[in-house]
Amino acid sequence: MSAPDLPTIQATLDAAVERARRNREGKPADYIPQLATVPLEQTSAAVLLKSGELASAGHADHRFTFQSSAKLLTLIGLLEERGPVEVFLTVGSEPSGDSFGSVARLETHGPIPANPLINSGAIALCGQLRGSVAERVSWLTRWAERLYGAPIPIDEGVRQSERGSADRNRAIAYFLKHGGVLRGDVEETLDVYFALCSLVGGVQQAAHLPAILANGGQRPGTGQQVVSKRTVAIVVSIMATCGMYNESGNYLVATGMPAKSGVSGVIVAVVPGVAGIAVSSPRLNDKGGSVRGHQILRDLSRNLGWHFALSGAAG
């Protein structure tokens, strides 16, 4: 798969964002109080090519918490440090077919979560981290700087809001504790998970992680190997099958770009061998995916020829 020149990508991105901003469907994630009050029309997108060239569009000052898109961070970091055998003792690698916060599947298919990109799987991985809450959060921020290319702060207001509205995640965590998947203090592990979800930045920072994955684990524009190719293969595969929860299949058919969503309205996507993409708008559909984000990614895939199944097809 090849990339058009940067001016073509920029023009396509500008048009996609402008068209998406006319879409008034969807609503914010109002079950987390801090997310219920975000400016509803904020919309932005960035494409980071493996060369290091960047195209961005939309509200330049749009910042958001990375939410579940940051679940990729714990998966990548633990795969790099401990390897897949140890990681997949705690989580599976199959699509759940359920919503991201499903408790029922742990009862019917448990005790191991279906995959690391749903809430139960990410909580289980946070439980694999060692040390105090502060030491585990420090591990998160070190990996965030490595994968996003710059220090990424934690929005403590959102972290506190998550902590105060987490009845379902607490139920999940106690199910994991009961099943022997989660050891140690449940509230401490959840506090680490809330910190992970509360990493905050803009689309230019968020695009860096998928751009590393798109570039075989190398930092765009530098040739520096920051993630192994083995980890890249595992993570991108799980993004393709599980990253958009119970709309993963429909999304992949439409775009052909492995992706991971978050309920702040962010979606990060990988165009293998070409670019990482981040889009964000807080208007969500009933599956927790950004309505405008989906639309922007469909436009980019179609107009730039970035659907993986069509990229090498003969005309």
mmCIF file with all atom_site columns, N, CA and C in Angstrom, residues 189-227:
data_model
loop_
_atom_site.group_PDB
_atom_site.id
_atom_site.type_symbol
_atom_site.label_atom_id
_atom_site.label_alt_id
_atom_site.label_comp_id
_atom_site.label_asym_id
_atom_site.label_entity_id
_atom_site.label_seq_id
_atom_site.pdbx_PDB_ins_code
_atom_site.Cartn_x
_atom_site.Cartn_y
_atom_site.Cartn_z
_atom_site.occupancy
_atom_site.B_iso_or_equiv
_atom_site.pdbx_formal_charge
_atom_site.auth_seq_id
_atom_site.auth_comp_id
_atom_site.auth_asym_id
_atom_site.auth_atom_id
_atom_site.pdbx_PDB_model_num
ATOM 1   N N  . THR A 1 189 ? -6.133 -1.451 41.682 1.00 0.00 ? 189 THR A N  1
ATOM 2   C CA . THR A 1 189 ? -6.053 -1.779 40.258 1.00 0.00 ? 189 THR A CA 1
ATOM 3   C C  . THR A 1 189 ? -6.978 -0.884 39.448 1.00 0.00 ? 189 THR A C  1
ATOM 4   N N  . LEU A 1 190 ? -8.185 -0.637 39.959 1.00 0.00 ? 190 LEU A N  1
ATOM 5   C CA . LEU A 1 190 ? -9.104 0.253  39.248 1.00 0.00 ? 190 LEU A CA 1
ATOM 6   C C  . LEU A 1 190 ? -8.554 1.673  39.163 1.00 0.00 ? 190 LEU A C  1
ATOM 7   N N  . ASP A 1 191 ? -7.876 2.127  40.190 1.00 0.00 ? 191 ASP A N  1
ATOM 8   C CA . ASP A 1 191 ? -7.307 3.474  40.154 1.00 0.00 ? 191 ASP A CA 1
ATOM 9   C C  . ASP A 1 191 ? -6.253 3.591  39.059 1.00 0.00 ? 191 ASP A C  1
ATOM 10  N N  . VAL A 1 192 ? -5.485 2.535  38.858 1.00 0.00 ? 192 VAL A N  1
ATOM 11  C CA . VAL A 1 192 ? -4.516 2.516  37.758 1.00 0.00 ? 192 VAL A CA 1
ATOM 12  C C  . VAL A 1 192 ? -5.245 2.547  36.420 1.00 0.00 ? 192 VAL A C  1
ATOM 13  N N  . TYR A 1 193 ? -6.307 1.771  36.297 1.00 0.00 ? 193 TYR A N  1
ATOM 14  C CA . TYR A 1 193 ? -7.114 1.742  35.070 1.00 0.00 ? 193 TYR A CA 1
ATOM 15  C C  . TYR A 1 193 ? -7.712 3.119  34.785 1.00 0.00 ? 193 TYR A C  1
ATOM 16  N N  . PHE A 1 194 ? -8.221 3.805  35.812 1.00 0.00 ? 194 PHE A N  1
ATOM 17  C CA . PHE A 1 194 ? -8.785 5.140  35.600 1.00 0.00 ? 194 PHE A CA 1
ATOM 18  C C  . PHE A 1 194 ? -7.704 6.125  35.143 1.00 0.00 ? 194 PHE A C  1
ATOM 19  N N  . ALA A 1 195 ? -6.504 5.979  35.670 1.00 0.00 ? 195 ALA A N  1
ATOM 20  C CA . ALA A 1 195 ? -5.396 6.834  35.222 1.00 0.00 ? 195 ALA A CA 1
ATOM 21  C C  . ALA A 1 195 ? -5.086 6.588  33.757 1.00 0.00 ? 195 ALA A C  1
ATOM 22  N N  . LEU A 1 196 ? -5.085 5.321  33.351 1.00 0.00 ? 196 LEU A N  1
ATOM 23  C CA . LEU A 1 196 ? -4.844 4.975  31.952 1.00 0.00 ? 196 LEU A CA 1
ATOM 24  C C  . LEU A 1 196 ? -5.859 5.655  31.042 1.00 0.00 ? 196 LEU A C  1
ATOM 25  N N  . CYS A 1 197 ? -7.130 5.569  31.404 1.00 0.00 ? 197 CYS A N  1
ATOM 26  C CA . CYS A 1 197 ? -8.186 6.148  30.577 1.00 0.00 ? 197 CYS A CA 1
ATOM 27  C C  . CYS A 1 197 ? -8.138 7.673  30.566 1.00 0.00 ? 197 CYS A C  1
ATOM 28  N N  . SER A 1 198 ? -7.479 8.278  31.551 1.00 0.00 ? 198 SER A N  1
ATOM 29  C CA . SER A 1 198 ? -7.476 9.732  31.708 1.00 0.00 ? 198 SER A CA 1
ATOM 30  C C  . SER A 1 198 ? -6.250 10.413 31.112 1.00 0.00 ? 198 SER A C  1
ATOM 31  N N  . LEU A 1 199 ? -5.400 9.664  30.408 1.00 0.00 ? 199 LEU A N  1
ATOM 32  C CA . LEU A 1 199 ? -4.331 10.314 29.641 1.00 0.00 ? 199 LEU A CA 1
ATOM 33  C C  . LEU A 1 199 ? -4.957 11.299 28.662 1.00 0.00 ? 199 LEU A C  1
ATOM 34  N N  . VAL A 1 200 ? -4.359 12.476 28.526 1.00 0.00 ? 200 VAL A N  1
ATOM 35  C CA . VAL A 1 200 ? -5.013 13.546 27.766 1.00 0.00 ? 200 VAL A CA 1
ATOM 36  C C  . VAL A 1 200 ? -4.061 14.162 26.748 1.00 0.00 ? 200 VAL A C  1
ATOM 37  N N  . GLY A 1 201 ? -4.595 14.478 25.571 1.00 0.00 ? 201 GLY A N  1
ATOM 38  C CA . GLY A 1 201 ? -3.816 15.120 24.518 1.00 0.00 ? 201 GLY A CA 1
ATOM 39  C C  . GLY A 1 201 ? -4.706 15.463 23.346 1.00 0.00 ? 201 GLY A C  1
ATOM 40  N N  . GLY A 1 202 ? -4.080 15.733 22.202 1.00 0.00 ? 202 GLY A N  1
ATOM 41  C CA . GLY A 1 202 ? -4.808 16.028 20.985 1.00 0.00 ? 202 GLY A CA 1
ATOM 42  C C  . GLY A 1 202 ? -4.565 14.961 19.934 1.00 0.00 ? 202 GLY A C  1
ATOM 43  N N  . VAL A 1 203 ? -5.149 15.157 18.749 1.00 0.00 ? 203 VAL A N  1
ATOM 44  C CA . VAL A 1 203 ? -5.042 14.133 17.710 1.00 0.00 ? 203 VAL A CA 1
ATOM 45  C C  . VAL A 1 203 ? -3.609 13.955 17.217 1.00 0.00 ? 203 VAL A C  1
ATOM 46  N N  . GLN A 1 204 ? -2.817 15.004 17.248 1.00 0.00 ? 204 GLN A N  1
ATOM 47  C CA . GLN A 1 204 ? -1.437 14.853 16.776 1.00 0.00 ? 204 GLN A CA 1
ATOM 48  C C  . GLN A 1 204 ? -0.652 13.924 17.687 1.00 0.00 ? 204 GLN A C  1
ATOM 49  N N  . GLN A 1 205 ? -0.897 13.999 19.009 1.00 0.00 ? 205 GLN A N  1
ATOM 50  C CA . GLN A 1 205 ? -0.243 13.066 19.921 1.00 0.00 ? 205 GLN A CA 1
ATOM 51  C C  . GLN A 1 205 ? -0.837 11.667 19.774 1.00 0.00 ? 205 GLN A C  1
ATOM 52  N N  . ALA A 1 206 ? -2.169 11.592 19.697 1.00 0.00 ? 206 ALA A N  1
ATOM 53  C CA . ALA A 1 206 ? -2.837 10.292 19.637 1.00 0.00 ? 206 ALA A CA 1
ATOM 54  C C  . ALA A 1 206 ? -2.462 9.508  18.390 1.00 0.00 ? 206 ALA A C  1
ATOM 55  N N  . ALA A 1 207 ? -2.149 10.207 17.286 1.00 0.00 ? 207 ALA A N  1
ATOM 56  C CA . ALA A 1 207 ? -1.808 9.534  16.031 1.00 0.00 ? 207 ALA A CA 1
ATOM 57  C C  . ALA A 1 207 ? -0.446 8.865  16.071 1.00 0.00 ? 207 ALA A C  1
ATOM 58  N N  . HIS A 1 208 ? 0.378  9.236  17.054 1.00 0.00 ? 208 HIS A N  1
ATOM 59  C CA . HIS A 1 208 ? 1.750  8.727  17.074 1.00 0.00 ? 208 HIS A CA 1
ATOM 60  C C  . HIS A 1 208 ? 1.782  7.225  17.331 1.00 0.00 ? 208 HIS A C  1
ATOM 61  N N  . LEU A 1 209 ? 0.953  6.742  18.262 1.00 0.00 ? 209 LEU A N  1
ATOM 62  C CA . LEU A 1 209 ? 0.960  5.307  18.573 1.00 0.00 ? 209 LEU A CA 1
ATOM 63  C C  . LEU A 1 209 ? 0.563  4.464  17.356 1.00 0.00 ? 209 LEU A C  1
ATOM 64  N N  . PRO A 1 210 ? -0.563 4.737  16.692 1.00 0.00 ? 210 PRO A N  1
ATOM 65  C CA . PRO A 1 210 ? -0.877 3.927  15.508 1.00 0.00 ? 210 PRO A CA 1
ATOM 66  C C  . PRO A 1 210 ? 0.126  4.090  14.379 1.00 0.00 ? 210 PRO A C  1
ATOM 67  N N  . ALA A 1 211 ? 0.803  5.246  14.311 1.00 0.00 ? 211 ALA A N  1
ATOM 68  C CA . ALA A 1 211 ? 1.826  5.422  13.279 1.00 0.00 ? 211 ALA A CA 1
ATOM 69  C C  . ALA A 1 211 ? 3.020  4.508  13.529 1.00 0.00 ? 211 ALA A C  1
ATOM 70  N N  . ILE A 1 212 ? 3.373  4.302  14.805 1.00 0.00 ? 212 ILE A N  1
ATOM 71  C CA . ILE A 1 212 ? 4.433  3.338  15.130 1.00 0.00 ? 212 ILE A CA 1
ATOM 72  C C  . ILE A 1 212 ? 4.017  1.940  14.689 1.00 0.00 ? 212 ILE A C  1
ATOM 73  N N  . LEU A 1 213 ? 2.774  1.573  14.959 1.00 0.00 ? 213 LEU A N  1
ATOM 74  C CA . LEU A 1 213 ? 2.285  0.259  14.534 1.00 0.00 ? 213 LEU A CA 1
ATOM 75  C C  . LEU A 1 213 ? 2.278  0.141  13.015 1.00 0.00 ? 213 LEU A C  1
ATOM 76  N N  . ALA A 1 214 ? 1.887  1.195  12.332 1.00 0.00 ? 214 ALA A N  1
ATOM 77  C CA . ALA A 1 214 ? 1.854  1.182  10.863 1.00 0.00 ? 214 ALA A CA 1
ATOM 78  C C  . ALA A 1 214 ? 3.244  1.050  10.270 1.00 0.00 ? 214 ALA A C  1
ATOM 79  N N  . ASN A 1 215 ? 4.251  1.496  11.018 1.00 0.00 ? 215 ASN A N  1
ATOM 80  C CA . ASN A 1 215 ? 5.631  1.533  10.535 1.00 0.00 ? 215 ASN A CA 1
ATOM 81  C C  . ASN A 1 215 ? 6.449  0.356  11.075 1.00 0.00 ? 215 ASN A C  1
ATOM 82  N N  . GLY A 1 216 ? 5.787  -0.749 11.387 1.00 0.00 ? 216 GLY A N  1
ATOM 83  C CA . GLY A 1 216 ? 6.498  -1.939 11.835 1.00 0.00 ? 216 GLY A CA 1
ATOM 84  C C  . GLY A 1 216 ? 7.199  -1.806 13.164 1.00 0.00 ? 216 GLY A C  1
ATOM 85  N N  . GLY A 1 217 ? 6.714  -0.867 14.007 1.00 0.00 ? 217 GLY A N  1
ATOM 86  C CA . GLY A 1 217 ? 7.305  -0.668 15.320 1.00 0.00 ? 217 GLY A CA 1
ATOM 87  C C  . GLY A 1 217 ? 8.339  0.443  15.377 1.00 0.00 ? 217 GLY A C  1
ATOM 88  N N  . GLN A 1 218 ? 8.613  1.094  14.249 1.00 0.00 ? 218 GLN A N  1
ATOM 89  C CA . GLN A 1 218 ? 9.593  2.178  14.219 1.00 0.00 ? 218 GLN A CA 1
ATOM 90  C C  . GLN A 1 218 ? 8.916  3.527  14.410 1.00 0.00 ? 218 GLN A C  1
ATOM 91  N N  . ARG A 1 219 ? 9.625  4.433  15.090 1.00 0.00 ? 219 ARG A N  1
ATOM 92  C CA . ARG A 1 219 ? 9.112  5.785  15.262 1.00 0.00 ? 219 ARG A CA 1
ATOM 93  C C  . ARG A 1 219 ? 9.127  6.508  13.918 1.00 0.00 ? 219 ARG A C  1
ATOM 94  N N  . PRO A 1 220 ? 8.015  7.122  13.510 1.00 0.00 ? 220 PRO A N  1
ATOM 95  C CA . PRO A 1 220 ? 7.943  7.779  12.206 1.00 0.00 ? 220 PRO A CA 1
ATOM 96  C C  . PRO A 1 220 ? 9.052  8.800  11.996 1.00 0.00 ? 220 PRO A C  1
ATOM 97  N N  . GLY A 1 221 ? 9.685  8.720  10.849 1.00 0.00 ? 221 GLY A N  1
ATOM 98  C CA . GLY A 1 221 ? 10.681 9.695  10.453 1.00 0.00 ? 221 GLY A CA 1
ATOM 99  C C  . GLY A 1 221 ? 12.056 9.510  11.055 1.00 0.00 ? 221 GLY A C  1
ATOM 100 N N  . THR A 1 222 ? 12.241 8.500  11.928 1.00 0.00 ? 222 THR A N  1
ATOM 101 C CA . THR A 1 222 ? 13.518 8.344  12.608 1.00 0.00 ? 222 THR A CA 1
ATOM 102 C C  . THR A 1 222 ? 14.193 7.005  12.348 1.00 0.00 ? 222 THR A C  1
ATOM 103 N N  . GLY A 1 223 ? 13.416 5.975  12.058 1.00 0.00 ? 223 GLY A N  1
ATOM 104 C CA . GLY A 1 223 ? 13.972 4.629  11.927 1.00 0.00 ? 223 GLY A CA 1
ATOM 105 C C  . GLY A 1 223 ? 14.263 3.954  13.243 1.00 0.00 ? 223 GLY A C  1
ATOM 106 N N  . GLN A 1 224 ? 13.950 4.621  14.370 1.00 0.00 ? 224 GLN A N  1
ATOM 107 C CA . GLN A 1 224 ? 14.196 4.053  15.694 1.00 0.00 ? 224 GLN A CA 1
ATOM 108 C C  . GLN A 1 224 ? 13.158 2.970  15.996 1.00 0.00 ? 224 GLN A C  1
ATOM 109 N N  . GLN A 1 225 ? 13.618 1.772  16.302 1.00 0.00 ? 225 GLN A N  1
ATOM 110 C CA . GLN A 1 225 ? 12.701 0.667  16.628 1.00 0.00 ? 225 GLN A CA 1
ATOM 111 C C  . GLN A 1 225 ? 12.296 0.784  18.086 1.00 0.00 ? 225 GLN A C  1
ATOM 112 N N  . VAL A 1 226 ? 11.018 1.061  18.342 1.00 0.00 ? 226 VAL A N  1
ATOM 113 C CA . VAL A 1 226 ? 10.553 1.231  19.718 1.00 0.00 ? 226 VAL A CA 1
ATOM 114 C C  . VAL A 1 226 ? 9.641  0.088  20.165 1.00 0.00 ? 226 VAL A C  1
ATOM 115 N N  . VAL A 1 227 ? 9.125  -0.681 19.208 1.00 0.00 ? 227 VAL A N  1
ATOM 116 C CA . VAL A 1 227 ? 8.264  -1.832 19.500 1.00 0.00 ? 227 VAL A CA 1
ATOM 117 C C  . VAL A 1 227 ? 8.663  -2.951 18.547 1.00 0.00 ? 227 VAL A C  1
#
